[in-house]
JSON list of C-alpha atoms in Angstrom, two decimals:
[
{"chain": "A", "resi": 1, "resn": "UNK", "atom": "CA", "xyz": [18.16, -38.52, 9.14]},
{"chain": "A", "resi": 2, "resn": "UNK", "atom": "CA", "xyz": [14.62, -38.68, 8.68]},
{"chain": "A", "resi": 3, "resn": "UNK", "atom": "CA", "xyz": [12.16, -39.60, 11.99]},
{"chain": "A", "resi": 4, "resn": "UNK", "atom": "CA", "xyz": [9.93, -42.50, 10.96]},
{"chain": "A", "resi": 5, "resn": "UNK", "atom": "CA", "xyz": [6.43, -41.92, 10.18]},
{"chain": "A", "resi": 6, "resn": "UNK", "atom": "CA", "xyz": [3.29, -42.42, 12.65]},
{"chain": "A", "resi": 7, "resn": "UNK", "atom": "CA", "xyz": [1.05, -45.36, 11.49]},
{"chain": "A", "resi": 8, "resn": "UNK", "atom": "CA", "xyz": [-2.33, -44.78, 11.07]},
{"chain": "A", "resi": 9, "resn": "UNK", "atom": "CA", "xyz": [-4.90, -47.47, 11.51]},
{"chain": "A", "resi": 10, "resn": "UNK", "atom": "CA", "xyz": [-8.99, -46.90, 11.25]},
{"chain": "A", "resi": 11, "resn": "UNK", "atom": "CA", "xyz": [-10.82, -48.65, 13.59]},
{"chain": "A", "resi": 12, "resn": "UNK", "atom": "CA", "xyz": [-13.66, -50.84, 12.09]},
{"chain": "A", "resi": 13, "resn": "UNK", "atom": "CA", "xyz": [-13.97, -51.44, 8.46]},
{"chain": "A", "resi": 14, "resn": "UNK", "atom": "CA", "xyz": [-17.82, -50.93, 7.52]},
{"chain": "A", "resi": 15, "resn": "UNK", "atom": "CA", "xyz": [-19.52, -47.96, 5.97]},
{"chain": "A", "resi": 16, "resn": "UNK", "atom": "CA", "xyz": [-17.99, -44.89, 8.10]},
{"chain": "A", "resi": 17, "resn": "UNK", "atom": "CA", "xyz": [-14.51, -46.37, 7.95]},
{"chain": "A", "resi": 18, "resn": "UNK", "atom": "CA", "xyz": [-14.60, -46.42, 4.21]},
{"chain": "A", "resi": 19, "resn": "UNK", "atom": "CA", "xyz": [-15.86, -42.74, 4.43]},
{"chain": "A", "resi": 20, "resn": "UNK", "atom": "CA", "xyz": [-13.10, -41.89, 6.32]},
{"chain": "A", "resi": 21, "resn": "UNK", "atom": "CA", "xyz": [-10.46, -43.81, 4.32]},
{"chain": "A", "resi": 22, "resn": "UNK", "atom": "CA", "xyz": [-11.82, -41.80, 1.40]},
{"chain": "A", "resi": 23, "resn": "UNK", "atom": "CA", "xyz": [-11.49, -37.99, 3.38]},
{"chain": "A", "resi": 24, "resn": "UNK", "atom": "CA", "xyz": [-8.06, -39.35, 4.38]},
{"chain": "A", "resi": 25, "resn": "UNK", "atom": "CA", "xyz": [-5.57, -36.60, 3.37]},
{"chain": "A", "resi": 26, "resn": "UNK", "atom": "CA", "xyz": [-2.20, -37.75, 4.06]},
{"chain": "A", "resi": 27, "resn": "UNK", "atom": "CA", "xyz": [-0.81, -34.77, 2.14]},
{"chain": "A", "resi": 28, "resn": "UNK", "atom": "CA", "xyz": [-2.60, -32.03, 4.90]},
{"chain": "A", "resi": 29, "resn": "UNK", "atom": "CA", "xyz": [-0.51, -30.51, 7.50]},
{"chain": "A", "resi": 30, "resn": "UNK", "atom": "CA", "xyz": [-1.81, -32.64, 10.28]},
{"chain": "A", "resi": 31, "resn": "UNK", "atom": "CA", "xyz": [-1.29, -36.00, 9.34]},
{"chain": "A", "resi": 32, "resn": "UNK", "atom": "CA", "xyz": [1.77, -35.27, 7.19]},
{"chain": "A", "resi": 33, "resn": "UNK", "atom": "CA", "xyz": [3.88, -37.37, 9.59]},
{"chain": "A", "resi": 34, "resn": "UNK", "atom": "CA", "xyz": [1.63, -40.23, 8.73]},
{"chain": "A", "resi": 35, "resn": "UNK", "atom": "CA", "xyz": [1.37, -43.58, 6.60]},
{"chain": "A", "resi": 36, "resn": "UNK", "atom": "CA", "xyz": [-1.55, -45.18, 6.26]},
{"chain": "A", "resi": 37, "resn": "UNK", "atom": "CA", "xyz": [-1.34, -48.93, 7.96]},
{"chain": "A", "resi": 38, "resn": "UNK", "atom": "CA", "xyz": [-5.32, -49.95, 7.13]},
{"chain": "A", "resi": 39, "resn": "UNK", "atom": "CA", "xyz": [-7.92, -50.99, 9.01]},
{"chain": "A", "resi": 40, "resn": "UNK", "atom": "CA", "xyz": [-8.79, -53.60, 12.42]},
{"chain": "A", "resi": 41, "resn": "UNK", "atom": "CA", "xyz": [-11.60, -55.21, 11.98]},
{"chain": "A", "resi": 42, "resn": "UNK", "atom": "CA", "xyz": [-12.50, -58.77, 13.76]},
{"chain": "A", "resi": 43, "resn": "UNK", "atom": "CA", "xyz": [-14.31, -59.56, 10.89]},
{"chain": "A", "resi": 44, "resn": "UNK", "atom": "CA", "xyz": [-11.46, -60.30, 8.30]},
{"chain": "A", "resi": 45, "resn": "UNK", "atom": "CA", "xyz": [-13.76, -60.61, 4.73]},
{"chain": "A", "resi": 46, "resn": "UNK", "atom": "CA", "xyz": [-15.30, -57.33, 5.72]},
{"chain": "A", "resi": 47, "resn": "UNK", "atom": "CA", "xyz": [-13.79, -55.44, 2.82]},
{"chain": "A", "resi": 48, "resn": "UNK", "atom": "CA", "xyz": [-13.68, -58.28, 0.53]},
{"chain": "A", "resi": 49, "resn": "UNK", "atom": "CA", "xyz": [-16.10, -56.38, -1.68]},
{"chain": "A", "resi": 50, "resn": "UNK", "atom": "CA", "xyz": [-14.35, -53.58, -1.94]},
{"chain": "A", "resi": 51, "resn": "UNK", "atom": "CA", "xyz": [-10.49, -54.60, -3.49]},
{"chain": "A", "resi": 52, "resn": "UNK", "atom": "CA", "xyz": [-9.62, -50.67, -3.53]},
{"chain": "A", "resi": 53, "resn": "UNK", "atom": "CA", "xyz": [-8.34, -50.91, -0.02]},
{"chain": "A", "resi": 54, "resn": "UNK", "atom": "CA", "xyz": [-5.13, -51.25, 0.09]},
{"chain": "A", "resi": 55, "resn": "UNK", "atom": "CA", "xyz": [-3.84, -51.92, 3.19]},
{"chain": "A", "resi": 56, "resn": "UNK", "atom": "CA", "xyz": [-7.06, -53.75, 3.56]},
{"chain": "A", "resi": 57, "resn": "UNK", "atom": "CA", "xyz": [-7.68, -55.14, 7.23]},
{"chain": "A", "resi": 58, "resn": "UNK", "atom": "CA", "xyz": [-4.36, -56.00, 8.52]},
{"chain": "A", "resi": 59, "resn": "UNK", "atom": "CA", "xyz": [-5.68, -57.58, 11.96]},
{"chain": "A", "resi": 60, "resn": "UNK", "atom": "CA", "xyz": [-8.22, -57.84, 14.48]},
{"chain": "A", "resi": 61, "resn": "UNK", "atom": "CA", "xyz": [-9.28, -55.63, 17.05]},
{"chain": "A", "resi": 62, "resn": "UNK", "atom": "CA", "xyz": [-9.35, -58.49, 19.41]},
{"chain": "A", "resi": 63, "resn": "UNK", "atom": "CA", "xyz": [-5.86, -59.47, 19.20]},
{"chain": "A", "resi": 64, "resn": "UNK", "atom": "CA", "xyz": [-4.53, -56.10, 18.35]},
{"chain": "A", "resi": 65, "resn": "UNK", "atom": "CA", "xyz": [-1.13, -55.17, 20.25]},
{"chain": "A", "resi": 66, "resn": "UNK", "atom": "CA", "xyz": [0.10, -51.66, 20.18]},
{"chain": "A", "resi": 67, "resn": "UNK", "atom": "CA", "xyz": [3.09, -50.47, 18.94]},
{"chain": "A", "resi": 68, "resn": "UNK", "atom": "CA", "xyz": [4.95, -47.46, 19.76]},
{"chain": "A", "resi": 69, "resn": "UNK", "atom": "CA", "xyz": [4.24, -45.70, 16.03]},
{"chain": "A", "resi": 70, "resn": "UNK", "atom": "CA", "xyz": [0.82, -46.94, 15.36]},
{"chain": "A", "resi": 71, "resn": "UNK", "atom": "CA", "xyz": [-2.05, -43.71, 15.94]},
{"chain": "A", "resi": 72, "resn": "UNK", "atom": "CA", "xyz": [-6.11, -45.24, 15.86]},
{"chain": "A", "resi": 73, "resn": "UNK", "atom": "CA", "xyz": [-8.72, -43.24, 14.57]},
{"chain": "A", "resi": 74, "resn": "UNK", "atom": "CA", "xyz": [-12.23, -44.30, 15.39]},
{"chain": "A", "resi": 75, "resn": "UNK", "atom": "CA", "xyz": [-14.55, -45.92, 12.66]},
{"chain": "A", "resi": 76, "resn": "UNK", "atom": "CA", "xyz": [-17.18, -47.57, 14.15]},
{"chain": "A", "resi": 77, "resn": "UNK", "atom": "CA", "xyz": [-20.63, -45.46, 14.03]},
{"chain": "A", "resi": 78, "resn": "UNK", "atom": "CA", "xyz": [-22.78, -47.72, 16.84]},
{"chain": "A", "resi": 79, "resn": "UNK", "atom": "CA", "xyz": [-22.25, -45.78, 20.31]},
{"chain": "A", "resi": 80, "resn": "UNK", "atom": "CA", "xyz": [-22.18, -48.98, 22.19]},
{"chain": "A", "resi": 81, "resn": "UNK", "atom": "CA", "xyz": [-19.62, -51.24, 20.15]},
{"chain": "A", "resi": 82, "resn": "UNK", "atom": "CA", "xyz": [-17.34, -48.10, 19.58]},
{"chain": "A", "resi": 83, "resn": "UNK", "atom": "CA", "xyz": [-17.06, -47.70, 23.41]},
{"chain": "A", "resi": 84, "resn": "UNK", "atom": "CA", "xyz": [-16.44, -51.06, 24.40]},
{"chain": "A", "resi": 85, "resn": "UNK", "atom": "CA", "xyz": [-14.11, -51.48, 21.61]},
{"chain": "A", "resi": 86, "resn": "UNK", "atom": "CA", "xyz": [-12.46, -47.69, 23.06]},
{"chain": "A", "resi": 87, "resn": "UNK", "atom": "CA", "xyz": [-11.76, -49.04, 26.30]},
{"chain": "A", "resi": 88, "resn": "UNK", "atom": "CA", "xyz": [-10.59, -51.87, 25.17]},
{"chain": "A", "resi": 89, "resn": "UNK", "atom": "CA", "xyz": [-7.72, -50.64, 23.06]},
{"chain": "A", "resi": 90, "resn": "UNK", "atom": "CA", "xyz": [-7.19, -47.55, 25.58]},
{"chain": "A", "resi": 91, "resn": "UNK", "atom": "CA", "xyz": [-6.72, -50.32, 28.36]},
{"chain": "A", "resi": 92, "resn": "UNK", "atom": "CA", "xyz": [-4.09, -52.24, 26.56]},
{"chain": "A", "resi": 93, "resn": "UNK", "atom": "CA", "xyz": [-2.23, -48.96, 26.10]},
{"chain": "A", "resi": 94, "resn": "UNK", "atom": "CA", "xyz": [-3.59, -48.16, 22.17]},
{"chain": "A", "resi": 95, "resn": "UNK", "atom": "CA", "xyz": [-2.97, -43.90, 21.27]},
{"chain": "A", "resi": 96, "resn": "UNK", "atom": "CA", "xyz": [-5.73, -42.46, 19.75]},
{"chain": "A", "resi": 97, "resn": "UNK", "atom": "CA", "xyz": [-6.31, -39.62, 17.16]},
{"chain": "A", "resi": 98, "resn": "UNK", "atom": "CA", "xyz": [-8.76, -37.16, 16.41]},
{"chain": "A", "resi": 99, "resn": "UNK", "atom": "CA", "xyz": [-9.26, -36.36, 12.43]},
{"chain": "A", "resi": 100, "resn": "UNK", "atom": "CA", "xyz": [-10.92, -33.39, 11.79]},
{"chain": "A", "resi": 101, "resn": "UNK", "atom": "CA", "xyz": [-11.92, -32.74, 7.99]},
{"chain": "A", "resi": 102, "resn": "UNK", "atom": "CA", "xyz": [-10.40, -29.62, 6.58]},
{"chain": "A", "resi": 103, "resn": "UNK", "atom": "CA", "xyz": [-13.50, -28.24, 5.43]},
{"chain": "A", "resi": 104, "resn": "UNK", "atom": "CA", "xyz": [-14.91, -28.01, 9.02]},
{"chain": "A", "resi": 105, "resn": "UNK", "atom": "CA", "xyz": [-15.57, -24.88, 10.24]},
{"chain": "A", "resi": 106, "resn": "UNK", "atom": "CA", "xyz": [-14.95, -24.51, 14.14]},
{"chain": "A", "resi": 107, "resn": "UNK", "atom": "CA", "xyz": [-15.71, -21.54, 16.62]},
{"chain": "A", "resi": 108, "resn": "UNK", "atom": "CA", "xyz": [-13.26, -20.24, 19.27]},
{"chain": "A", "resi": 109, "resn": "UNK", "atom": "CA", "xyz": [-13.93, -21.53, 22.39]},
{"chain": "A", "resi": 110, "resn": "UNK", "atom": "CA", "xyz": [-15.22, -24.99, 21.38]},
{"chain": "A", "resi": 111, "resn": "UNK", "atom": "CA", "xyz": [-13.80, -28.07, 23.51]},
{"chain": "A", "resi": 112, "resn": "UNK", "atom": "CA", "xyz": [-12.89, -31.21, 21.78]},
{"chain": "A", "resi": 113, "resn": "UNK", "atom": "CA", "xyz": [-11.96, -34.63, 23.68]},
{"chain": "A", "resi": 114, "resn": "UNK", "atom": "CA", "xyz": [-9.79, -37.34, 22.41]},
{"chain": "A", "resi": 115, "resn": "UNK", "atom": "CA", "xyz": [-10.31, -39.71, 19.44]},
{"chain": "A", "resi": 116, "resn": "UNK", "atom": "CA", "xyz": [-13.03, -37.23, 17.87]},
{"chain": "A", "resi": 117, "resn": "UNK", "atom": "CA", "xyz": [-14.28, -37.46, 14.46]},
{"chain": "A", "resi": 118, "resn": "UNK", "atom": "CA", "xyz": [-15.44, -34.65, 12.78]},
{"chain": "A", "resi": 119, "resn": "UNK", "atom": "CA", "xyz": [-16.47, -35.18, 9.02]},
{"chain": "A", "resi": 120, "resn": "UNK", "atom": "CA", "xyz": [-16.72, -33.01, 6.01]},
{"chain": "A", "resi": 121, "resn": "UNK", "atom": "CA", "xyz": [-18.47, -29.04, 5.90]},
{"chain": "A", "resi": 122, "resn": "UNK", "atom": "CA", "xyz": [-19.57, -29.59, 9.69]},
{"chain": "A", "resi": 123, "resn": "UNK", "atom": "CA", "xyz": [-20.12, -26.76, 11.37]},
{"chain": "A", "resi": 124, "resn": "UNK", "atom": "CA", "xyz": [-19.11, -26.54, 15.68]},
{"chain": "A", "resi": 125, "resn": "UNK", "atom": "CA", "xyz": [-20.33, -22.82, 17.48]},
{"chain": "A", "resi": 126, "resn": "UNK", "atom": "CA", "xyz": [-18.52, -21.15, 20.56]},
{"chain": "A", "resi": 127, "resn": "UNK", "atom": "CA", "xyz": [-18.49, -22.77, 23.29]},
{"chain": "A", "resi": 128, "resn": "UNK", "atom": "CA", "xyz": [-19.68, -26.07, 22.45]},
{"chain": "A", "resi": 129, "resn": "UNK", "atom": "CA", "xyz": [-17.84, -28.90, 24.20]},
{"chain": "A", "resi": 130, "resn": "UNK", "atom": "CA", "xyz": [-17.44, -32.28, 22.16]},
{"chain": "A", "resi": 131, "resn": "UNK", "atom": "CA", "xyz": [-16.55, -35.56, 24.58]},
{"chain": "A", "resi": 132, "resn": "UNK", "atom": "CA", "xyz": [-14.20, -38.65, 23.95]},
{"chain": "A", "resi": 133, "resn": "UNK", "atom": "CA", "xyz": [-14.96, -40.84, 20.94]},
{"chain": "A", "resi": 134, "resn": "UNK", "atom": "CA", "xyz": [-17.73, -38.53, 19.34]},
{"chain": "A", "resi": 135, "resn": "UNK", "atom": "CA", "xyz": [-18.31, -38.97, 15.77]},
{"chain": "A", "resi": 136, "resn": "UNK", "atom": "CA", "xyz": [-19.95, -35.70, 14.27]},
{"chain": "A", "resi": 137, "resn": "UNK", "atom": "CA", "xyz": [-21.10, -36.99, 10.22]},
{"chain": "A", "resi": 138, "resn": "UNK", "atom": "CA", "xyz": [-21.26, -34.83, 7.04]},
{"chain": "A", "resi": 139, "resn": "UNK", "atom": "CA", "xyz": [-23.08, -31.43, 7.31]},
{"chain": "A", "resi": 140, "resn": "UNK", "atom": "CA", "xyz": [-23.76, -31.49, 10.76]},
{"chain": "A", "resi": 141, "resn": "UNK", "atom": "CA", "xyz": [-24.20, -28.63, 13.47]},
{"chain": "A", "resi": 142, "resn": "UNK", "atom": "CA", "xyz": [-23.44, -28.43, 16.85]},
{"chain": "A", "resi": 143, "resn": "UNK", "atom": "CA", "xyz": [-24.88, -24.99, 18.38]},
{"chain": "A", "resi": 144, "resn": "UNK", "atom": "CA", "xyz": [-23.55, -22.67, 20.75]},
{"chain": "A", "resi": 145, "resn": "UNK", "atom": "CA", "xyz": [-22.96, -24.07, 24.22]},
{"chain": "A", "resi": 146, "resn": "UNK", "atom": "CA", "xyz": [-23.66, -27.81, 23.05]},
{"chain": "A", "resi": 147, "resn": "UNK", "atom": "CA", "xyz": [-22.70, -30.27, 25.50]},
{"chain": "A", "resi": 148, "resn": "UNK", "atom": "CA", "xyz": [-22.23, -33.78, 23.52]},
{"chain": "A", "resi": 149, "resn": "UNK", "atom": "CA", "xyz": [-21.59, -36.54, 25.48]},
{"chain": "A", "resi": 150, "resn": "UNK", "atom": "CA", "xyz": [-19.07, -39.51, 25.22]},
{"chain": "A", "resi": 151, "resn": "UNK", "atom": "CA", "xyz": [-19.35, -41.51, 22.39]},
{"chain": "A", "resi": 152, "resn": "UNK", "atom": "CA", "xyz": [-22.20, -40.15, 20.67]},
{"chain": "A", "resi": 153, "resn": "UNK", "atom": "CA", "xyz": [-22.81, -40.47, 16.93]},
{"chain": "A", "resi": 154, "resn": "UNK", "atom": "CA", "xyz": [-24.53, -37.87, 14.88]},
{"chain": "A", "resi": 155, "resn": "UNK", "atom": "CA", "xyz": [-25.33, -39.04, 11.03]},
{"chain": "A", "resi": 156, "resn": "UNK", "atom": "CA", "xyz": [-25.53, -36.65, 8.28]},
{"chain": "A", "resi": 157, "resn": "UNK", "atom": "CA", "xyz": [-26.93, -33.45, 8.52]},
{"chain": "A", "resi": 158, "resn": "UNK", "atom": "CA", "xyz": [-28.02, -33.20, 11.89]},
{"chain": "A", "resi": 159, "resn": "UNK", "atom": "CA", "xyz": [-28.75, -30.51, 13.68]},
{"chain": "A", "resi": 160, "resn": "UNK", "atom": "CA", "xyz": [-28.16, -29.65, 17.53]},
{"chain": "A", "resi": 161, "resn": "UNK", "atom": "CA", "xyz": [-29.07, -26.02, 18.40]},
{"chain": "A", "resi": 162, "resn": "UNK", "atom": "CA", "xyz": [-27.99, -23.79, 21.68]},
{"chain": "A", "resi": 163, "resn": "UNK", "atom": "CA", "xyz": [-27.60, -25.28, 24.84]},
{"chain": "A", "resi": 164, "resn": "UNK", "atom": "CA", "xyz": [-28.98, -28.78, 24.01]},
{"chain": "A", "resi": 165, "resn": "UNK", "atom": "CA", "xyz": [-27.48, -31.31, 26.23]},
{"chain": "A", "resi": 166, "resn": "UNK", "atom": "CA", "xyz": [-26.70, -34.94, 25.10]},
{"chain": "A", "resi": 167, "resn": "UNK", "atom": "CA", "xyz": [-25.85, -37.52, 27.35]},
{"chain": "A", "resi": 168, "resn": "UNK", "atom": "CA", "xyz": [-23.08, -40.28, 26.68]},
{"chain": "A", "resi": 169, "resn": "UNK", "atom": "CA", "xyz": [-23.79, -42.72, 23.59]},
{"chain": "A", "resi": 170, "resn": "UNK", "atom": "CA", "xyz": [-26.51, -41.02, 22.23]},
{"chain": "A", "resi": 171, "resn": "UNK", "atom": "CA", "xyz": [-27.24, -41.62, 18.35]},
{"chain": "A", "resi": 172, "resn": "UNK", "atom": "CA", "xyz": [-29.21, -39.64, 15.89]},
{"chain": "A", "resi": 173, "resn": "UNK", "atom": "CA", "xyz": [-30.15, -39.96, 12.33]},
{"chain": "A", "resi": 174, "resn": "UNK", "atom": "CA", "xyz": [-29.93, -38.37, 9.32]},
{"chain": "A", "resi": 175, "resn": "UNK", "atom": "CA", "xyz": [-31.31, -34.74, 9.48]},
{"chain": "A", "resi": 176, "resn": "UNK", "atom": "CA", "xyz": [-32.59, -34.98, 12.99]},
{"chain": "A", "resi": 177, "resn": "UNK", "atom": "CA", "xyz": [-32.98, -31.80, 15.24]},
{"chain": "A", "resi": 178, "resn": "UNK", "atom": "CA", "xyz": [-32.89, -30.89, 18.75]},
{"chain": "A", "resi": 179, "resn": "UNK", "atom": "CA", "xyz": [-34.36, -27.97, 19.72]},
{"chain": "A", "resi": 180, "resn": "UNK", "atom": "CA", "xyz": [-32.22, -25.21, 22.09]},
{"chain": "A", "resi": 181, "resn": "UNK", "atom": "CA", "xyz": [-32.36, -26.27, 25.84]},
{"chain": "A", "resi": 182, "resn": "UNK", "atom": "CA", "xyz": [-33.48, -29.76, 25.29]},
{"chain": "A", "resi": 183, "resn": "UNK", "atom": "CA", "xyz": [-31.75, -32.74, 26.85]},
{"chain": "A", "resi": 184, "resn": "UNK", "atom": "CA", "xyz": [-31.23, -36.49, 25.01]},
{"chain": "A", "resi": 185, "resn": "UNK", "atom": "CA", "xyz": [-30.29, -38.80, 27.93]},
{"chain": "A", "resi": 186, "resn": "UNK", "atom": "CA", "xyz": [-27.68, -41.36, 27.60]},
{"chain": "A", "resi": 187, "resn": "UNK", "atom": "CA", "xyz": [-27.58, -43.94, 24.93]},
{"chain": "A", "resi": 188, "resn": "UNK", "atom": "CA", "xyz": [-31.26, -42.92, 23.32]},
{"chain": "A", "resi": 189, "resn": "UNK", "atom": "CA", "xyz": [-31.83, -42.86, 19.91]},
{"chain": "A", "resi": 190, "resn": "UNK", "atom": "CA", "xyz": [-33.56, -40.16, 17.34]},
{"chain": "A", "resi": 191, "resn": "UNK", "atom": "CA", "xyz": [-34.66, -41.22, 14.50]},
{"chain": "A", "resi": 192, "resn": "UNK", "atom": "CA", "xyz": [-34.23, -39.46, 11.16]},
{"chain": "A", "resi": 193, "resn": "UNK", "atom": "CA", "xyz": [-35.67, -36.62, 10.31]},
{"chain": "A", "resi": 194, "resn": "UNK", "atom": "CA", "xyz": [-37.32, -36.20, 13.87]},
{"chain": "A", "resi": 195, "resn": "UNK", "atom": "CA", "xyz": [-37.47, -32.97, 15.98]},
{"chain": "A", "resi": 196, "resn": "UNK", "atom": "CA", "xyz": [-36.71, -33.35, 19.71]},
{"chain": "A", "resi": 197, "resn": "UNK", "atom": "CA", "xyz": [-38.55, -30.23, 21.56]},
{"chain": "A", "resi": 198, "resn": "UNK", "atom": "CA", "xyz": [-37.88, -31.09, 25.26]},
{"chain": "A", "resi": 199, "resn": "UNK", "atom": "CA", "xyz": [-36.40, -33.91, 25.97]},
{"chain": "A", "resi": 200, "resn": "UNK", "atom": "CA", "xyz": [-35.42, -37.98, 25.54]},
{"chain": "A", "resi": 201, "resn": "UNK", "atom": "CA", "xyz": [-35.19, -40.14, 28.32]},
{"chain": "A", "resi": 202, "resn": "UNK", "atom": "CA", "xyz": [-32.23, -41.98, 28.58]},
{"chain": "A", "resi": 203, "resn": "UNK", "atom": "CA", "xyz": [-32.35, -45.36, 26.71]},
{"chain": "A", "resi": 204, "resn": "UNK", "atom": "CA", "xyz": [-35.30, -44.07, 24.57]},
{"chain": "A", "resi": 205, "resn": "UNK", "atom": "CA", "xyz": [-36.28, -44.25, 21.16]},
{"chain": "A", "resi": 206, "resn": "UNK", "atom": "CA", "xyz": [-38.10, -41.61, 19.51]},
{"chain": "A", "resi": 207, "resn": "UNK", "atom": "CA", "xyz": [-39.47, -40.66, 16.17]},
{"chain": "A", "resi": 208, "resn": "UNK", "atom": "CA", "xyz": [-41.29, -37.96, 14.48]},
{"chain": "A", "resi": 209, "resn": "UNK", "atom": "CA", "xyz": [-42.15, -34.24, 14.14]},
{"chain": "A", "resi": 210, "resn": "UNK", "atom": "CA", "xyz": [-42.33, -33.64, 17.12]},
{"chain": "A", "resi": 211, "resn": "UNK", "atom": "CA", "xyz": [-40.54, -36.52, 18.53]},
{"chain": "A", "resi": 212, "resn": "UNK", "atom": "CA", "xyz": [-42.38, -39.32, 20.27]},
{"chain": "A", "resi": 213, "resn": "UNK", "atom": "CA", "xyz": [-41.22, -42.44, 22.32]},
{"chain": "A", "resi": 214, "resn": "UNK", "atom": "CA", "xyz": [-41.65, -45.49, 20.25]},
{"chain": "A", "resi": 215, "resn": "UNK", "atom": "CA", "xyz": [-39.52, -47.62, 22.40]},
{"chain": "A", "resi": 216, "resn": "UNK", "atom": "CA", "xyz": [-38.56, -49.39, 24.69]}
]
């Protein structure tokens, strides 16, 4: 007799969880116990353009129940909706899942919390310790001895070298850099393309080469 199979269900249905649908390998060893169940999103036209999803959404995240078989994985790119919606689900008893690309290339030693998201030829260095709900976008690098906080979101490409510390919900953008030693405070943002030499204040924006406050 055959055990059923785990249900998997993406979190969020906008850009990243149609990347993720797409590097969705059922066939790979670690979600081989898994069907795919579709996506919760409380917006329910927001795959309407895209007819290729099947299961499209199936529900709301609002009025989302768990169920004994269902497995989340995390979708939703914006630090401060994918938090809220986190402890909402993890409050009503939802499991989460990490899913790790099979091209990524991780060091020994490296520390990674629940729910993580780890896209396609990223590279993580010893020692580096990823938090809860991170979402780590294609081509990225996380130096040795990284500390990334809850929550954060790195876009493609970025680049965070030794020792850099980022606080909880911090986002950067495509191909932005922070130098070794530097800290990026809770829930600031870096711009694309910009180069963080010391460090953001929390709640900051900054921009540029090097990087400079330009809000709030």
């Amino acid at each position: 007799m055959t055990s059923k199979k785990k249900r998997l269900l993406l979190v969020g249905a906008g850009s990243l969880a149609r990347e993720l649908a797409g590097w969705l390998d059922l066939r790979s060893v670690a979600f081989a116990d898994f069907s795919f169940g579709g996506f919760l999103s409380d917006d329910p036209d927001s795959l309407s353009a895209y007819p290729q999803y099947q299961p499209a959404v199936i529900g709301s995240i609002a009025d989302y129940q768990p169920k004994e078989e269902d497995r989340l994985v995390m979708a939703i790119a914006d630090p401060r909706a994918k938090l809220k919606v986190a402890d909402l689900l993890l409050e009503r008893g939802s499991c989460f899942t990490g899913m790790v690309h099979p091209s990524v290339i991780i060091s020994d030693w490296v520390s990674i919390g629940m729910g993580v998201v780890v896209c396609p030829n990223a590279v993580i260095s010893c020692h580096a310790k990823i938090d809860d709900f991170s979402t780590i976008n294609i081509g990225c690098t996380v130096g040795h001895d990284v500390s990334l906080g809850r929550g954060c979101t790195l876009s493609a490409h970025v680049d965070l070298t030794g020792f850099a510390e980022i606080g909880e919900g911090a986002f950067f953008g495509t191909h932005a850099a922070v130098l070794p030693k530097s800290r990026v405070g809770n829930y600031a943002k870096v711009g694309a393309g910009s180069m963080v030499l010391r460090s953001v204040k929390p709640g900051a924006t900054v921009m540029g080469v090097p990087a400079r406050q330009i809000s709030p």
